[in-house]
Amino acid sequence: IKHPLQNRWSLWYDYQSGKINPEHWVDSLKKVISFDSVEDFWCVFNNLPNVSNLKQGSSYHLFKDDIEPKWEHESNKRGGKWFVMVKDKSRCDNQWLQSVMACVGETFDSSDEICGIVYNSRKNGDKISVWTKTAQDEKATRDVGNCLKKILEIDQTIQYTPHEDFIRSSKGSKNLYEC
Ligand code: M7G
């Protein structure tokens, strides 16, 4: 018997070469695999190329199974993301694993608020983002941000931006919270 996770999760991948507009972005998004047990989680992660080796321009998205990893999805459109610039590339594999384990193990405070987690490999610096459901719920949103800093063992200030800004215009976004 396998050990069930509280939620079923799906891993998605996308690769963007150069500038992309929001209408075409979804075309490159591919669902790779889903899992709902501890054993299957390890099976997936033990076989997944490390984020430190991810080709620049590509991203991993790990989301609760009923949530597509895009701003427009019902569960995301009133939410936003905490994002962390990866400052020390030698720590990125471990930081990604720790934050993914906290998601699937539901050890974040206010973990019901979590939609998913993203790793972007980018020329101007890698990013880890945690997407939450309700930007207006300041308490729950801050709980997630504070937990994320502990999990990543960082003391830099991190920012939270609502997706609605991107839905209106992919250029403009303002930070709603910091922690
Ligand atoms: P990104 O990959 O989140 O971050 O967005 P980056 O700026 O570090 O590369 C890059 C571009 O991809 C955005 O400006 C959009 O054109 C497109 N894009 C990204 N996301 C997450 C979405 C999304 O959820 N929906 C849509 N329509 N476009 C998106």
mmCIF file of C-alpha atoms and ligand atoms in Angstrom:
data_model
loop_
_atom_site.group_PDB
_atom_site.id
_atom_site.type_symbol
_atom_site.label_atom_id
_atom_site.label_comp_id
_atom_site.label_asym_id
_atom_site.label_seq_id
_atom_site.Cartn_x
_atom_site.Cartn_y
_atom_site.Cartn_z
ATOM 1 C CA ILE A 1 0.000 0.000 0.000
ATOM 2 C CA LYS A 2 1.284 3.437 -0.944
ATOM 3 C CA HIS A 3 1.184 6.437 1.419
ATOM 4 C CA PRO A 4 -1.378 8.890 0.055
ATOM 5 C CA LEU A 5 -0.686 12.613 -0.232
ATOM 6 C CA GLN A 6 -3.403 15.051 0.839
ATOM 7 C CA ASN A 7 -3.670 16.262 -2.776
ATOM 8 C CA ARG A 8 -2.927 14.921 -6.229
ATOM 9 C CA TRP A 9 -0.214 17.019 -7.977
ATOM 10 C CA SER A 10 0.821 17.512 -11.587
ATOM 11 C CA LEU A 11 4.165 18.531 -12.980
ATOM 12 C CA TRP A 12 4.172 20.796 -16.048
ATOM 13 C CA TYR A 13 7.053 21.986 -18.219
ATOM 14 C CA ASP A 14 7.474 24.863 -20.621
ATOM 15 C CA TYR A 15 10.289 26.290 -22.688
ATOM 16 C CA GLN A 16 10.317 29.790 -24.149
ATOM 17 C CA SER A 17 12.960 30.915 -26.570
ATOM 18 C CA GLY A 18 13.059 34.682 -26.694
ATOM 19 C CA LYS A 19 10.140 36.991 -26.162
ATOM 20 C CA ILE A 20 6.697 35.478 -25.933
ATOM 21 C CA ASN A 21 3.248 37.008 -25.800
ATOM 22 C CA PRO A 22 0.555 35.840 -23.383
ATOM 23 C CA GLU A 23 -1.656 34.381 -26.138
ATOM 24 C CA HIS A 24 1.026 31.946 -27.317
ATOM 25 C CA TRP A 25 2.567 31.107 -23.976
ATOM 26 C CA VAL A 26 -0.035 28.415 -23.167
ATOM 27 C CA ASP A 27 0.843 26.499 -26.337
ATOM 28 C CA SER A 28 4.228 25.532 -24.961
ATOM 29 C CA LEU A 29 2.915 24.399 -21.587
ATOM 30 C CA LYS A 30 2.949 20.598 -21.269
ATOM 31 C CA LYS A 31 1.600 18.427 -18.470
ATOM 32 C CA VAL A 32 4.292 15.822 -17.797
ATOM 33 C CA ILE A 33 3.033 13.560 -15.012
ATOM 34 C CA SER A 34 0.725 13.370 -11.987
ATOM 35 C CA PHE A 35 1.151 11.621 -8.641
ATOM 36 C CA ASP A 36 -0.776 11.265 -5.402
ATOM 37 C CA SER A 37 1.429 9.180 -3.131
ATOM 38 C CA VAL A 38 4.740 9.662 -1.341
ATOM 39 C CA GLU A 39 6.266 6.783 -3.292
ATOM 40 C CA ASP A 40 5.227 8.167 -6.675
ATOM 41 C CA PHE A 41 6.458 11.624 -5.682
ATOM 42 C CA TRP A 42 9.965 10.218 -5.095
ATOM 43 C CA CYS A 43 9.789 8.207 -8.268
ATOM 44 C CA VAL A 44 9.090 11.405 -10.219
ATOM 45 C CA PHE A 45 11.643 13.573 -8.431
ATOM 46 C CA ASN A 46 14.430 11.013 -8.474
ATOM 47 C CA ASN A 47 14.118 10.856 -12.244
ATOM 48 C CA LEU A 48 13.642 14.533 -12.940
ATOM 49 C CA PRO A 49 16.617 16.528 -14.266
ATOM 50 C CA ASN A 50 17.879 18.914 -11.567
ATOM 51 C CA VAL A 51 16.790 22.536 -11.785
ATOM 52 C CA SER A 52 20.468 23.521 -11.822
ATOM 53 C CA ASN A 53 20.650 21.815 -15.245
ATOM 54 C CA LEU A 54 17.432 23.270 -16.640
ATOM 55 C CA LYS A 55 17.905 24.905 -20.003
ATOM 56 C CA GLN A 56 17.617 28.703 -19.807
ATOM 57 C CA GLY A 57 14.092 29.731 -20.748
ATOM 58 C CA SER A 58 12.440 26.651 -19.315
ATOM 59 C CA SER A 59 10.313 26.192 -16.223
ATOM 60 C CA TYR A 60 8.879 23.511 -13.997
ATOM 61 C CA HIS A 61 5.406 24.051 -12.577
ATOM 62 C CA LEU A 62 4.106 21.748 -9.853
ATOM 63 C CA PHE A 63 0.404 22.369 -9.211
ATOM 64 C CA LYS A 64 -2.475 20.757 -7.397
ATOM 65 C CA ASP A 65 -4.019 18.516 -9.992
ATOM 66 C CA ASP A 66 -7.191 20.463 -10.713
ATOM 67 C CA ILE A 67 -5.308 23.765 -11.171
ATOM 68 C CA GLU A 68 -3.676 24.705 -14.475
ATOM 69 C CA PRO A 69 -0.476 26.726 -13.915
ATOM 70 C CA LYS A 70 -1.751 29.902 -15.560
ATOM 71 C CA TRP A 71 -2.968 33.246 -14.203
ATOM 72 C CA GLU A 72 -6.315 32.928 -15.947
ATOM 73 C CA HIS A 73 -7.355 29.707 -14.222
ATOM 74 C CA GLU A 74 -10.282 30.039 -11.793
ATOM 75 C CA SER A 75 -8.140 29.100 -8.776
ATOM 76 C CA ASN A 76 -5.342 31.533 -9.699
ATOM 77 C CA LYS A 77 -7.067 34.609 -11.067
ATOM 78 C CA ARG A 78 -7.756 36.187 -7.663
ATOM 79 C CA GLY A 79 -4.361 35.064 -6.369
ATOM 80 C CA GLY A 80 -0.753 35.917 -6.914
ATOM 81 C CA LYS A 81 2.753 34.751 -6.245
ATOM 82 C CA TRP A 82 5.594 35.104 -3.778
ATOM 83 C CA PHE A 83 8.776 35.105 -5.814
ATOM 84 C CA VAL A 84 12.347 34.573 -4.795
ATOM 85 C CA MET A 85 15.382 35.353 -6.907
ATOM 86 C CA VAL A 86 17.879 32.514 -6.560
ATOM 87 C CA LYS A 87 21.038 34.241 -5.352
ATOM 88 C CA ASP A 88 23.245 31.214 -4.794
ATOM 89 C CA LYS A 89 22.972 28.764 -7.671
ATOM 90 C CA SER A 90 24.803 26.089 -5.674
ATOM 91 C CA ARG A 91 21.781 25.907 -3.354
ATOM 92 C CA CYS A 92 19.022 25.877 -5.975
ATOM 93 C CA ASP A 93 18.524 22.096 -6.254
ATOM 94 C CA ASN A 94 18.142 21.736 -2.516
ATOM 95 C CA GLN A 95 15.950 24.836 -2.185
ATOM 96 C CA TRP A 96 13.657 23.575 -4.947
ATOM 97 C CA LEU A 97 13.402 20.124 -3.356
ATOM 98 C CA GLN A 98 12.719 21.545 0.129
ATOM 99 C CA SER A 99 9.988 23.852 -1.136
ATOM 100 C CA VAL A 100 8.394 21.124 -3.277
ATOM 101 C CA MET A 101 8.383 18.713 -0.313
ATOM 102 C CA ALA A 102 6.727 21.377 1.839
ATOM 103 C CA CYS A 103 4.006 21.782 -0.813
ATOM 104 C CA VAL A 104 3.178 18.123 -1.326
ATOM 105 C CA GLY A 105 3.622 17.366 2.379
ATOM 106 C CA GLU A 106 1.313 20.333 3.171
ATOM 107 C CA THR A 107 3.692 21.691 5.812
ATOM 108 C CA PHE A 108 3.182 25.337 4.834
ATOM 109 C CA ASP A 109 0.992 27.368 7.217
ATOM 110 C CA SER A 110 -2.285 28.064 5.349
ATOM 111 C CA SER A 111 -1.402 25.318 2.863
ATOM 112 C CA ASP A 112 -4.974 25.313 1.500
ATOM 113 C CA GLU A 113 -4.090 28.665 -0.042
ATOM 114 C CA ILE A 114 -1.315 27.132 -2.146
ATOM 115 C CA CYS A 115 -2.019 26.484 -5.825
ATOM 116 C CA GLY A 116 1.446 25.443 -6.906
ATOM 117 C CA ILE A 117 5.128 26.210 -7.165
ATOM 118 C CA VAL A 118 7.248 27.263 -10.143
ATOM 119 C CA TYR A 119 10.953 27.199 -11.013
ATOM 120 C CA ASN A 120 12.042 29.487 -13.845
ATOM 121 C CA SER A 121 15.527 29.158 -15.329
ATOM 122 C CA ARG A 122 16.286 32.574 -16.790
ATOM 123 C CA LYS A 123 19.254 34.459 -18.209
ATOM 124 C CA ASN A 124 18.846 37.285 -15.706
ATOM 125 C CA GLY A 125 18.572 34.913 -12.734
ATOM 126 C CA ASP A 126 16.529 31.892 -11.693
ATOM 127 C CA LYS A 127 13.319 32.298 -9.693
ATOM 128 C CA ILE A 128 11.240 30.177 -7.356
ATOM 129 C CA SER A 129 7.601 31.284 -6.997
ATOM 130 C CA VAL A 130 4.806 30.003 -4.824
ATOM 131 C CA TRP A 131 1.337 30.721 -6.211
ATOM 132 C CA THR A 132 -1.543 31.292 -3.800
ATOM 133 C CA LYS A 133 -5.310 31.556 -4.266
ATOM 134 C CA THR A 134 -6.514 34.712 -2.546
ATOM 135 C CA ALA A 135 -4.362 37.828 -2.749
ATOM 136 C CA GLN A 136 -6.866 39.727 -0.599
ATOM 137 C CA ASP A 137 -6.405 37.308 2.296
ATOM 138 C CA GLU A 138 -3.409 39.087 3.763
ATOM 139 C CA LYS A 139 -2.998 36.832 6.797
ATOM 140 C CA ALA A 140 -2.974 33.553 4.838
ATOM 141 C CA THR A 141 -0.810 35.043 2.094
ATOM 142 C CA ARG A 142 1.769 36.281 4.591
ATOM 143 C CA ASP A 143 1.741 32.901 6.363
ATOM 144 C CA VAL A 144 2.820 31.294 3.097
ATOM 145 C CA GLY A 145 5.519 33.919 2.456
ATOM 146 C CA ASN A 146 6.995 33.620 5.932
ATOM 147 C CA CYS A 147 7.046 29.824 5.673
ATOM 148 C CA LEU A 148 8.708 30.003 2.274
ATOM 149 C CA LYS A 149 11.581 32.073 3.680
ATOM 150 C CA LYS A 150 12.106 29.528 6.458
ATOM 151 C CA ILE A 151 12.019 26.597 4.056
ATOM 152 C CA LEU A 152 14.491 28.231 1.670
ATOM 153 C CA GLU A 153 16.638 29.426 4.596
ATOM 154 C CA ILE A 154 16.935 32.940 3.225
ATOM 155 C CA ASP A 155 16.798 36.336 4.881
ATOM 156 C CA GLN A 156 16.361 38.487 1.774
ATOM 157 C CA THR A 157 13.057 40.396 1.485
ATOM 158 C CA ILE A 158 10.577 38.696 -0.833
ATOM 159 C CA GLN A 159 7.668 40.215 -2.767
ATOM 160 C CA TYR A 160 4.116 39.173 -3.525
ATOM 161 C CA THR A 161 2.407 40.265 -6.756
ATOM 162 C CA PRO A 162 -1.217 39.608 -7.715
ATOM 163 C CA HIS A 163 -1.798 37.933 -11.099
ATOM 164 C CA GLU A 164 -4.580 40.354 -12.014
ATOM 165 C CA ASP A 165 -1.937 42.923 -12.937
ATOM 166 C CA PHE A 166 -0.449 40.501 -15.482
ATOM 167 C CA ILE A 167 -3.856 39.498 -16.811
ATOM 168 C CA ARG A 168 -4.534 43.189 -17.568
ATOM 169 C CA SER A 169 -1.071 43.849 -18.984
ATOM 170 C CA SER A 170 1.908 41.523 -18.936
ATOM 171 C CA LYS A 171 4.141 44.582 -18.486
ATOM 172 C CA GLY A 172 2.745 46.100 -15.330
ATOM 173 C CA SER A 173 2.792 44.529 -11.904
ATOM 174 C CA LYS A 174 2.944 45.983 -8.452
ATOM 175 C CA ASN A 175 4.028 44.333 -5.234
ATOM 176 C CA LEU A 176 1.161 43.954 -2.808
ATOM 177 C CA TYR A 177 3.108 42.553 0.149
ATOM 178 C CA GLU A 178 6.678 42.067 1.289
ATOM 179 C CA CYS A 179 8.052 39.897 4.015
HETATM 180 P P1 M7G B 1 7.226 34.168 -16.980
HETATM 181 O O1 M7G B 1 7.760 32.944 -17.633
HETATM 182 O O2 M7G B 1 6.300 33.957 -15.835
HETATM 183 O O3 M7G B 1 8.395 35.054 -16.374
HETATM 184 O O4 M7G B 1 6.484 35.056 -18.030
HETATM 185 P P2 M7G B 1 9.736 35.706 -16.999
HETATM 186 O O5 M7G B 1 9.361 37.132 -17.224
HETATM 187 O O6 M7G B 1 10.731 35.523 -15.928
HETATM 188 O O7 M7G B 1 10.128 34.989 -18.242
HETATM 189 C C1 M7G B 1 6.997 35.342 -19.299
HETATM 190 C C2 M7G B 1 5.874 35.610 -20.271
HETATM 191 O O8 M7G B 1 5.155 34.387 -20.486
HETATM 192 C C3 M7G B 1 4.813 36.590 -19.786
HETATM 193 O O9 M7G B 1 5.136 37.923 -20.044
HETATM 194 C C4 M7G B 1 3.613 36.142 -20.595
HETATM 195 O O10 M7G B 1 3.709 36.607 -21.922
HETATM 196 C C5 M7G B 1 3.772 34.630 -20.607
HETATM 197 N N1 M7G B 1 3.073 34.018 -19.454
HETATM 198 C C6 M7G B 1 3.624 33.558 -18.306
HETATM 199 N N2 M7G B 1 2.654 33.064 -17.483
HETATM 200 C C7 M7G B 1 2.887 32.469 -16.183
HETATM 201 C C8 M7G B 1 1.472 33.210 -18.121
HETATM 202 C C9 M7G B 1 0.127 32.877 -17.769
HETATM 203 O O11 M7G B 1 -0.182 32.352 -16.701
HETATM 204 N N3 M7G B 1 -0.826 33.175 -18.702
HETATM 205 C C10 M7G B 1 -0.509 33.769 -19.895
HETATM 206 N N4 M7G B 1 -1.500 34.043 -20.747
HETATM 207 N N5 M7G B 1 0.750 34.091 -20.246
HETATM 208 C C11 M7G B 1 1.737 33.818 -19.381
#
